[in-house]
Amino acid sequence: MLAIQRLKEIENILNEKGSVVISSLSKQFKVSEETIRRDLDKLEKTKVLKRVRGGAYLQSESDKQVPLEIREKIYLTEKQEIADKCIEFIEDGDTIMIDSSTTAVCVAQNIHKYQKKVTVITNSLKVVEEFQDSKWVKVICVGGGLRKRTKSFIGNQALNQLDSLHANKAFISCTAVNKKFGATDDSERESEIRKKMISNSEKFFLIVDGTKFDNLESHLICKLDEIDVIVTEEKLSEEWEEIFEKAKVEIKYV
């Protein structure tokens, strides 16, 4: 296939699915991943798509979040390492809040893998699907409007349901962690859900990979001193460690 034909095919796939993953395109077109990266760079210059690590997607004016299909492929090893650490803090009989982040989905996969006998409260369709055949896990899914890019339920209906639900522990991620403002998100509706999960849980674990630190998004999830435990795979700087010590946040490295 000529390069110009491949570009047109990639554009057609984008228009149909909304996003593409580099590794999948490489296999489909039988070319190297580097070739696909160059193709996507060319298409981005024509403003056809938005490039991100691992793939590309069509931007929406109403929802600029990177689609779940791409986020699942980004920093997967780091997310799995964080989830492996989180399982140490989950005990049989716990009731757990889990958000719609890809890191939280990895935690759910570990709960299933280790057959933890728990109740999971979530707004994530992916988490619900993970436990659909589980003998051990009771699932409570809060309803609401489905945000297709993240496969999560958001809005007032979900918030109202969370009002009457409580948990021992919450495993929540975010888009960015900032020294001054705390944990923030790029979605107002997702941040509302995460806030409610945190406030209705006895203990809050912020689960974030090292790329999230020293960034800032528009919508506040929580201040740093509202975090009980932070779980991350990358050794933090001395400045960050001092900030968390002052805020009385326990740091758990994988």
PDB file of C-alpha atoms in Angstrom:
ATOM      1  CA  MET A   1       0.000   0.000   0.000  1.00  0.00           C
ATOM      2  CA  LEU A   2       1.269   3.455  -0.902  1.00  0.00           C
ATOM      3  CA  ALA A   3       1.832   5.918   1.933  1.00  0.00           C
ATOM      4  CA  ILE A   4      -0.917   8.226   0.666  1.00  0.00           C
ATOM      5  CA  GLN A   5      -3.381   5.322   0.639  1.00  0.00           C
ATOM      6  CA  ARG A   6      -2.376   4.355   4.178  1.00  0.00           C
ATOM      7  CA  LEU A   7      -2.949   7.909   5.374  1.00  0.00           C
ATOM      8  CA  LYS A   8      -6.429   7.882   3.874  1.00  0.00           C
ATOM      9  CA  GLU A   9      -7.201   4.534   5.513  1.00  0.00           C
ATOM     10  CA  ILE A  10      -6.010   5.798   8.902  1.00  0.00           C
ATOM     11  CA  GLU A  11      -8.212   8.852   8.495  1.00  0.00           C
ATOM     12  CA  ASN A  12     -11.186   6.601   7.672  1.00  0.00           C
ATOM     13  CA  ILE A  13     -10.557   4.501  10.800  1.00  0.00           C
ATOM     14  CA  LEU A  14     -10.369   7.668  12.895  1.00  0.00           C
ATOM     15  CA  ASN A  15     -13.663   8.932  11.510  1.00  0.00           C
ATOM     16  CA  GLU A  16     -15.285   5.580  12.250  1.00  0.00           C
ATOM     17  CA  LYS A  17     -13.830   4.816  15.704  1.00  0.00           C
ATOM     18  CA  GLY A  18     -12.714   8.210  16.996  1.00  0.00           C
ATOM     19  CA  SER A  19      -9.253   6.985  18.015  1.00  0.00           C
ATOM     20  CA  VAL A  20      -6.381   4.764  16.852  1.00  0.00           C
ATOM     21  CA  VAL A  21      -3.569   2.916  18.629  1.00  0.00           C
ATOM     22  CA  ILE A  22      -0.115   2.857  17.031  1.00  0.00           C
ATOM     23  CA  SER A  23       0.608  -0.808  17.793  1.00  0.00           C
ATOM     24  CA  SER A  24      -2.702  -1.905  16.255  1.00  0.00           C
ATOM     25  CA  LEU A  25      -2.188   0.156  13.080  1.00  0.00           C
ATOM     26  CA  SER A  26       1.344  -1.244  12.756  1.00  0.00           C
ATOM     27  CA  LYS A  27      -0.020  -4.792  12.699  1.00  0.00           C
ATOM     28  CA  GLN A  28      -2.929  -3.931  10.440  1.00  0.00           C
ATOM     29  CA  PHE A  29      -0.810  -2.257   7.755  1.00  0.00           C
ATOM     30  CA  LYS A  30       2.275  -4.486   8.259  1.00  0.00           C
ATOM     31  CA  VAL A  31       4.626  -1.532   8.734  1.00  0.00           C
ATOM     32  CA  SER A  32       6.802  -0.429  11.633  1.00  0.00           C
ATOM     33  CA  GLU A  33       5.418   1.576  14.540  1.00  0.00           C
ATOM     34  CA  GLU A  34       7.845   4.355  13.596  1.00  0.00           C
ATOM     35  CA  THR A  35       6.198   4.544  10.158  1.00  0.00           C
ATOM     36  CA  ILE A  36       2.770   4.866  11.788  1.00  0.00           C
ATOM     37  CA  ARG A  37       4.095   7.612  14.087  1.00  0.00           C
ATOM     38  CA  ARG A  38       5.253   9.552  11.025  1.00  0.00           C
ATOM     39  CA  ASP A  39       1.858   9.046   9.397  1.00  0.00           C
ATOM     40  CA  LEU A  40       0.077  10.382  12.457  1.00  0.00           C
ATOM     41  CA  ASP A  41       2.444  13.357  12.639  1.00  0.00           C
ATOM     42  CA  LYS A  42       1.527  14.216   9.045  1.00  0.00           C
ATOM     43  CA  LEU A  43      -2.189  13.954   9.782  1.00  0.00           C
ATOM     44  CA  GLU A  44      -1.821  16.092  12.903  1.00  0.00           C
ATOM     45  CA  LYS A  45      -0.277  18.882  10.813  1.00  0.00           C
ATOM     46  CA  THR A  46      -3.458  18.937   8.739  1.00  0.00           C
ATOM     47  CA  LYS A  47      -5.446  19.201  12.024  1.00  0.00           C
ATOM     48  CA  VAL A  48      -7.199  15.911  11.319  1.00  0.00           C
ATOM     49  CA  LEU A  49      -6.291  14.466  14.720  1.00  0.00           C
ATOM     50  CA  LYS A  50      -4.649  14.990  18.095  1.00  0.00           C
ATOM     51  CA  ARG A  51      -1.448  13.009  18.731  1.00  0.00           C
ATOM     52  CA  VAL A  52      -0.720  11.499  22.131  1.00  0.00           C
ATOM     53  CA  ARG A  53       1.677   8.866  23.407  1.00  0.00           C
ATOM     54  CA  GLY A  54       0.585   5.536  21.981  1.00  0.00           C
ATOM     55  CA  GLY A  55      -1.913   6.773  19.417  1.00  0.00           C
ATOM     56  CA  ALA A  56      -4.159   9.589  18.239  1.00  0.00           C
ATOM     57  CA  TYR A  57      -7.773  10.679  18.445  1.00  0.00           C
ATOM     58  CA  LEU A  58     -10.327  13.092  17.049  1.00  0.00           C
ATOM     59  CA  GLN A  59     -10.873  15.941  19.454  1.00  0.00           C
ATOM     60  CA  SER A  60     -14.366  16.854  20.569  1.00  0.00           C
ATOM     61  CA  GLU A  61     -15.331  20.352  21.614  1.00  0.00           C
ATOM     62  CA  SER A  62     -17.453  18.895  24.403  1.00  0.00           C
ATOM     63  CA  ASP A  63     -14.924  16.320  25.683  1.00  0.00           C
ATOM     64  CA  LYS A  64     -11.163  16.725  25.219  1.00  0.00           C
ATOM     65  CA  GLN A  65     -10.215  13.691  27.337  1.00  0.00           C
ATOM     66  CA  VAL A  66      -7.926  11.145  25.682  1.00  0.00           C
ATOM     67  CA  PRO A  67     -10.125   8.125  24.833  1.00  0.00           C
ATOM     68  CA  LEU A  68      -9.945   5.112  27.140  1.00  0.00           C
ATOM     69  CA  GLU A  69      -8.694   2.843  24.354  1.00  0.00           C
ATOM     70  CA  ILE A  70      -5.498   4.908  24.143  1.00  0.00           C
ATOM     71  CA  ARG A  71      -5.060   5.594  27.867  1.00  0.00           C
ATOM     72  CA  GLU A  72      -5.198   1.852  28.542  1.00  0.00           C
ATOM     73  CA  LYS A  73      -2.013   1.466  26.473  1.00  0.00           C
ATOM     74  CA  ILE A  74      -0.089   4.364  28.054  1.00  0.00           C
ATOM     75  CA  TYR A  75       2.302   3.601  30.942  1.00  0.00           C
ATOM     76  CA  LEU A  76       0.605   0.230  31.381  1.00  0.00           C
ATOM     77  CA  THR A  77       3.556  -1.324  33.225  1.00  0.00           C
ATOM     78  CA  GLU A  78       3.604   1.521  35.746  1.00  0.00           C
ATOM     79  CA  LYS A  79      -0.140   1.277  36.323  1.00  0.00           C
ATOM     80  CA  GLN A  80       0.075  -2.465  36.868  1.00  0.00           C
ATOM     81  CA  GLU A  81       2.918  -1.994  39.359  1.00  0.00           C
ATOM     82  CA  ILE A  82       0.803   0.516  41.293  1.00  0.00           C
ATOM     83  CA  ALA A  83      -2.136  -1.900  41.265  1.00  0.00           C
ATOM     84  CA  ASP A  84       0.126  -4.684  42.562  1.00  0.00           C
ATOM     85  CA  LYS A  85       1.011  -2.460  45.529  1.00  0.00           C
ATOM     86  CA  CYS A  86      -2.619  -1.496  46.143  1.00  0.00           C
ATOM     87  CA  ILE A  87      -3.706  -5.103  46.603  1.00  0.00           C
ATOM     88  CA  GLU A  88      -1.642  -5.141  49.823  1.00  0.00           C
ATOM     89  CA  PHE A  89      -4.122  -2.686  51.359  1.00  0.00           C
ATOM     90  CA  ILE A  90      -7.310  -4.525  50.361  1.00  0.00           C
ATOM     91  CA  GLU A  91      -8.756  -7.037  52.806  1.00  0.00           C
ATOM     92  CA  ASP A  92     -11.660  -9.454  52.601  1.00  0.00           C
ATOM     93  CA  GLY A  93     -14.820  -7.729  53.800  1.00  0.00           C
ATOM     94  CA  ASP A  94     -13.798  -4.261  52.617  1.00  0.00           C
ATOM     95  CA  THR A  95     -16.157  -1.956  50.794  1.00  0.00           C
ATOM     96  CA  ILE A  96     -14.182  -0.052  48.180  1.00  0.00           C
ATOM     97  CA  MET A  97     -14.811   2.965  45.974  1.00  0.00           C
ATOM     98  CA  ILE A  98     -13.066   2.727  42.582  1.00  0.00           C
ATOM     99  CA  ASP A  99     -13.174   5.500  39.996  1.00  0.00           C
ATOM    100  CA  SER A 100     -13.034   5.244  36.201  1.00  0.00           C
ATOM    101  CA  SER A 101      -9.290   5.832  35.761  1.00  0.00           C
ATOM    102  CA  THR A 102      -7.231   3.251  33.889  1.00  0.00           C
ATOM    103  CA  THR A 103      -5.050   2.780  36.983  1.00  0.00           C
ATOM    104  CA  ALA A 104      -8.151   1.994  39.041  1.00  0.00           C
ATOM    105  CA  VAL A 105      -9.207  -0.545  36.404  1.00  0.00           C
ATOM    106  CA  CYS A 106      -5.849  -2.271  36.996  1.00  0.00           C
ATOM    107  CA  VAL A 107      -6.676  -2.354  40.728  1.00  0.00           C
ATOM    108  CA  ALA A 108     -10.020  -3.974  39.885  1.00  0.00           C
ATOM    109  CA  GLN A 109      -8.244  -6.579  37.761  1.00  0.00           C
ATOM    110  CA  ASN A 110      -6.036  -7.444  40.738  1.00  0.00           C
ATOM    111  CA  ILE A 111      -9.033  -7.729  43.067  1.00  0.00           C
ATOM    112  CA  HIS A 112     -10.464 -10.245  40.607  1.00  0.00           C
ATOM    113  CA  LYS A 113      -7.141 -12.050  40.164  1.00  0.00           C
ATOM    114  CA  TYR A 114      -6.569 -12.496  43.912  1.00  0.00           C
ATOM    115  CA  GLN A 115     -10.239 -13.339  44.548  1.00  0.00           C
ATOM    116  CA  LYS A 116     -10.716 -10.709  47.225  1.00  0.00           C
ATOM    117  CA  LYS A 117     -14.125 -10.954  48.869  1.00  0.00           C
ATOM    118  CA  VAL A 118     -15.144  -7.304  48.770  1.00  0.00           C
ATOM    119  CA  THR A 119     -17.894  -4.909  47.744  1.00  0.00           C
ATOM    120  CA  VAL A 120     -16.910  -2.521  44.968  1.00  0.00           C
ATOM    121  CA  ILE A 121     -18.699   0.775  44.358  1.00  0.00           C
ATOM    122  CA  THR A 122     -17.818   2.315  41.009  1.00  0.00           C
ATOM    123  CA  ASN A 123     -18.926   4.584  38.180  1.00  0.00           C
ATOM    124  CA  SER A 124     -16.780   2.679  35.683  1.00  0.00           C
ATOM    125  CA  LEU A 125     -18.309   0.412  33.063  1.00  0.00           C
ATOM    126  CA  LYS A 126     -14.909  -1.271  32.640  1.00  0.00           C
ATOM    127  CA  VAL A 127     -14.764  -2.124  36.348  1.00  0.00           C
ATOM    128  CA  VAL A 128     -18.296  -3.541  36.245  1.00  0.00           C
ATOM    129  CA  GLU A 129     -17.346  -5.705  33.263  1.00  0.00           C
ATOM    130  CA  GLU A 130     -14.269  -6.943  35.129  1.00  0.00           C
ATOM    131  CA  PHE A 131     -16.446  -8.398  37.880  1.00  0.00           C
ATOM    132  CA  GLN A 132     -19.429  -9.577  35.852  1.00  0.00           C
ATOM    133  CA  ASP A 133     -18.483 -13.249  36.336  1.00  0.00           C
ATOM    134  CA  SER A 134     -16.863 -12.924  39.766  1.00  0.00           C
ATOM    135  CA  LYS A 135     -18.095 -15.179  42.574  1.00  0.00           C
ATOM    136  CA  TRP A 136     -16.410 -13.077  45.229  1.00  0.00           C
ATOM    137  CA  VAL A 137     -17.117  -9.437  44.433  1.00  0.00           C
ATOM    138  CA  LYS A 138     -20.392  -7.628  44.996  1.00  0.00           C
ATOM    139  CA  VAL A 139     -20.660  -4.687  42.606  1.00  0.00           C
ATOM    140  CA  ILE A 140     -22.635  -1.486  43.076  1.00  0.00           C
ATOM    141  CA  CYS A 141     -22.582   0.634  39.923  1.00  0.00           C
ATOM    142  CA  VAL A 142     -23.785   4.217  40.207  1.00  0.00           C
ATOM    143  CA  GLY A 143     -25.809   5.227  37.165  1.00  0.00           C
ATOM    144  CA  GLY A 144     -26.093   8.466  35.279  1.00  0.00           C
ATOM    145  CA  GLY A 145     -25.068   9.791  31.905  1.00  0.00           C
ATOM    146  CA  LEU A 146     -22.499   7.606  30.129  1.00  0.00           C
ATOM    147  CA  ARG A 147     -19.327   9.447  29.210  1.00  0.00           C
ATOM    148  CA  LYS A 148     -18.288   7.408  26.188  1.00  0.00           C
ATOM    149  CA  ARG A 149     -14.643   8.497  26.065  1.00  0.00           C
ATOM    150  CA  THR A 150     -14.006   7.115  29.549  1.00  0.00           C
ATOM    151  CA  LYS A 151     -16.812   4.530  29.731  1.00  0.00           C
ATOM    152  CA  SER A 152     -17.887   6.110  32.999  1.00  0.00           C
ATOM    153  CA  PHE A 153     -21.186   7.265  34.483  1.00  0.00           C
ATOM    154  CA  ILE A 154     -21.297  10.908  35.537  1.00  0.00           C
ATOM    155  CA  GLY A 155     -23.773  13.641  36.434  1.00  0.00           C
ATOM    156  CA  ASN A 156     -26.309  14.391  39.147  1.00  0.00           C
ATOM    157  CA  GLN A 157     -27.868  10.927  39.154  1.00  0.00           C
ATOM    158  CA  ALA A 158     -24.495   9.306  39.884  1.00  0.00           C
ATOM    159  CA  LEU A 159     -23.726  11.900  42.564  1.00  0.00           C
ATOM    160  CA  ASN A 160     -27.111  11.409  44.219  1.00  0.00           C
ATOM    161  CA  GLN A 161     -26.564   7.653  44.395  1.00  0.00           C
ATOM    162  CA  LEU A 162     -23.103   8.128  45.893  1.00  0.00           C
ATOM    163  CA  ASP A 163     -24.662  10.302  48.622  1.00  0.00           C
ATOM    164  CA  SER A 164     -26.154   7.206  50.239  1.00  0.00           C
ATOM    165  CA  LEU A 165     -23.097   4.957  49.769  1.00  0.00           C
ATOM    166  CA  HIS A 166     -20.047   4.654  52.007  1.00  0.00           C
ATOM    167  CA  ALA A 167     -16.797   2.679  51.899  1.00  0.00           C
ATOM    168  CA  ASN A 168     -13.783   1.720  53.972  1.00  0.00           C
ATOM    169  CA  LYS A 169     -11.348   2.708  51.248  1.00  0.00           C
ATOM    170  CA  ALA A 170     -11.283   4.703  48.014  1.00  0.00           C
ATOM    171  CA  PHE A 171      -8.784   4.124  45.220  1.00  0.00           C
ATOM    172  CA  ILE A 172      -8.859   7.245  43.088  1.00  0.00           C
ATOM    173  CA  SER A 173      -6.576   8.676  40.406  1.00  0.00           C
ATOM    174  CA  CYS A 174      -6.374  12.121  38.806  1.00  0.00           C
ATOM    175  CA  THR A 175      -5.004  13.905  35.766  1.00  0.00           C
ATOM    176  CA  ALA A 176      -2.449  16.030  37.622  1.00  0.00           C
ATOM    177  CA  VAL A 177      -0.916  16.630  41.056  1.00  0.00           C
ATOM    178  CA  ASN A 178       0.177  20.162  41.858  1.00  0.00           C
ATOM    179  CA  LYS A 179       2.235  21.380  44.848  1.00  0.00           C
ATOM    180  CA  LYS A 180       0.004  24.394  45.470  1.00  0.00           C
ATOM    181  CA  PHE A 181      -3.486  23.201  44.524  1.00  0.00           C
ATOM    182  CA  GLY A 182      -3.446  19.418  45.026  1.00  0.00           C
ATOM    183  CA  ALA A 183      -5.024  16.708  42.843  1.00  0.00           C
ATOM    184  CA  THR A 184      -6.840  18.089  39.802  1.00  0.00           C
ATOM    185  CA  ASP A 185      -8.764  16.775  36.814  1.00  0.00           C
ATOM    186  CA  ASP A 186      -9.475  17.904  33.268  1.00  0.00           C
ATOM    187  CA  SER A 187     -13.159  17.035  33.604  1.00  0.00           C
ATOM    188  CA  GLU A 188     -15.536  18.870  35.933  1.00  0.00           C
ATOM    189  CA  ARG A 189     -17.996  15.959  36.025  1.00  0.00           C
ATOM    190  CA  GLU A 190     -15.323  13.345  36.768  1.00  0.00           C
ATOM    191  CA  SER A 191     -13.848  15.540  39.504  1.00  0.00           C
ATOM    192  CA  GLU A 192     -17.286  15.785  41.149  1.00  0.00           C
ATOM    193  CA  ILE A 193     -17.575  11.988  41.242  1.00  0.00           C
ATOM    194  CA  ARG A 194     -14.076  11.601  42.665  1.00  0.00           C
ATOM    195  CA  LYS A 195     -14.721  14.236  45.338  1.00  0.00           C
ATOM    196  CA  LYS A 196     -17.846  12.419  46.464  1.00  0.00           C
ATOM    197  CA  MET A 197     -16.078   9.048  46.555  1.00  0.00           C
ATOM    198  CA  ILE A 198     -13.319  10.537  48.703  1.00  0.00           C
ATOM    199  CA  SER A 199     -15.700  12.251  51.134  1.00  0.00           C
ATOM    200  CA  ASN A 200     -17.749   9.064  51.564  1.00  0.00           C
ATOM    201  CA  SER A 201     -14.755   6.817  52.295  1.00  0.00           C
ATOM    202  CA  GLU A 202     -12.861   6.324  55.542  1.00  0.00           C
ATOM    203  CA  LYS A 203      -9.444   6.122  53.869  1.00  0.00           C
ATOM    204  CA  PHE A 204      -8.356   7.609  50.551  1.00  0.00           C
ATOM    205  CA  PHE A 205      -5.564   6.195  48.385  1.00  0.00           C
ATOM    206  CA  LEU A 206      -4.437   8.466  45.533  1.00  0.00           C
ATOM    207  CA  ILE A 207      -2.998   6.167  42.857  1.00  0.00           C
ATOM    208  CA  VAL A 208      -0.862   8.038  40.332  1.00  0.00           C
ATOM    209  CA  ASP A 209       2.148   7.355  38.130  1.00  0.00           C
ATOM    210  CA  GLY A 210       5.133   9.680  38.118  1.00  0.00           C
ATOM    211  CA  THR A 211       4.035  11.614  35.019  1.00  0.00           C
ATOM    212  CA  LYS A 212       1.140  13.224  36.938  1.00  0.00           C
ATOM    213  CA  PHE A 213       3.290  15.288  39.309  1.00  0.00           C
ATOM    214  CA  ASP A 214       4.017  18.998  38.801  1.00  0.00           C
ATOM    215  CA  ASN A 215       1.115  19.365  36.380  1.00  0.00           C
ATOM    216  CA  LEU A 216      -2.166  21.242  36.782  1.00  0.00           C
ATOM    217  CA  GLU A 217      -5.688  20.866  35.396  1.00  0.00           C
ATOM    218  CA  SER A 218      -8.742  23.071  35.821  1.00  0.00           C
ATOM    219  CA  HIS A 219     -10.926  21.141  38.270  1.00  0.00           C
ATOM    220  CA  LEU A 220      -9.983  20.454  41.873  1.00  0.00           C
ATOM    221  CA  ILE A 221     -10.452  16.956  43.285  1.00  0.00           C
ATOM    222  CA  CYS A 222      -8.811  17.463  46.669  1.00  0.00           C
ATOM    223  CA  LYS A 223      -6.147  19.350  48.573  1.00  0.00           C
ATOM    224  CA  LEU A 224      -2.952  17.490  49.386  1.00  0.00           C
ATOM    225  CA  ASP A 225      -3.797  17.256  53.090  1.00  0.00           C
ATOM    226  CA  GLU A 226      -7.012  15.391  52.231  1.00  0.00           C
ATOM    227  CA  ILE A 227      -4.993  12.434  50.912  1.00  0.00           C
ATOM    228  CA  ASP A 228      -4.328   9.606  53.361  1.00  0.00           C
ATOM    229  CA  VAL A 229      -1.970   7.509  51.226  1.00  0.00           C
ATOM    230  CA  ILE A 230      -0.348   8.138  47.867  1.00  0.00           C
ATOM    231  CA  VAL A 231       0.753   5.118  45.822  1.00  0.00           C
ATOM    232  CA  THR A 232       3.220   5.709  42.989  1.00  0.00           C
ATOM    233  CA  GLU A 233       5.914   3.807  41.140  1.00  0.00           C
ATOM    234  CA  GLU A 234       8.497   6.571  40.864  1.00  0.00           C
ATOM    235  CA  LYS A 235      10.682   7.932  43.658  1.00  0.00           C
ATOM    236  CA  LEU A 236       9.555  11.480  44.379  1.00  0.00           C
ATOM    237  CA  SER A 237      11.863  14.443  44.795  1.00  0.00           C
ATOM    238  CA  GLU A 238      12.930  15.524  48.279  1.00  0.00           C
ATOM    239  CA  GLU A 239      10.703  18.596  47.889  1.00  0.00           C
ATOM    240  CA  TRP A 240       7.642  16.466  47.180  1.00  0.00           C
ATOM    241  CA  GLU A 241       8.437  14.113  50.044  1.00  0.00           C
ATOM    242  CA  GLU A 242       8.739  17.069  52.430  1.00  0.00           C
ATOM    243  CA  ILE A 243       5.434  18.494  51.186  1.00  0.00           C
ATOM    244  CA  PHE A 244       3.639  15.185  51.771  1.00  0.00           C
ATOM    245  CA  GLU A 245       5.272  14.752  55.175  1.00  0.00           C
ATOM    246  CA  LYS A 246       4.048  18.202  56.194  1.00  0.00           C
ATOM    247  CA  ALA A 247       0.549  17.350  54.891  1.00  0.00           C
ATOM    248  CA  LYS A 248       0.695  14.042  56.835  1.00  0.00           C
ATOM    249  CA  VAL A 249       0.329  11.975  53.665  1.00  0.00           C
ATOM    250  CA  GLU A 250       1.826   8.492  53.734  1.00  0.00           C
ATOM    251  CA  ILE A 251       3.814   7.595  50.592  1.00  0.00           C
ATOM    252  CA  LYS A 252       3.880   4.016  49.359  1.00  0.00           C
ATOM    253  CA  TYR A 253       6.321   3.146  46.570  1.00  0.00           C
ATOM    254  CA  VAL A 254       5.937   0.009  44.478  1.00  0.00           C
TER     255      VAL A 254
END
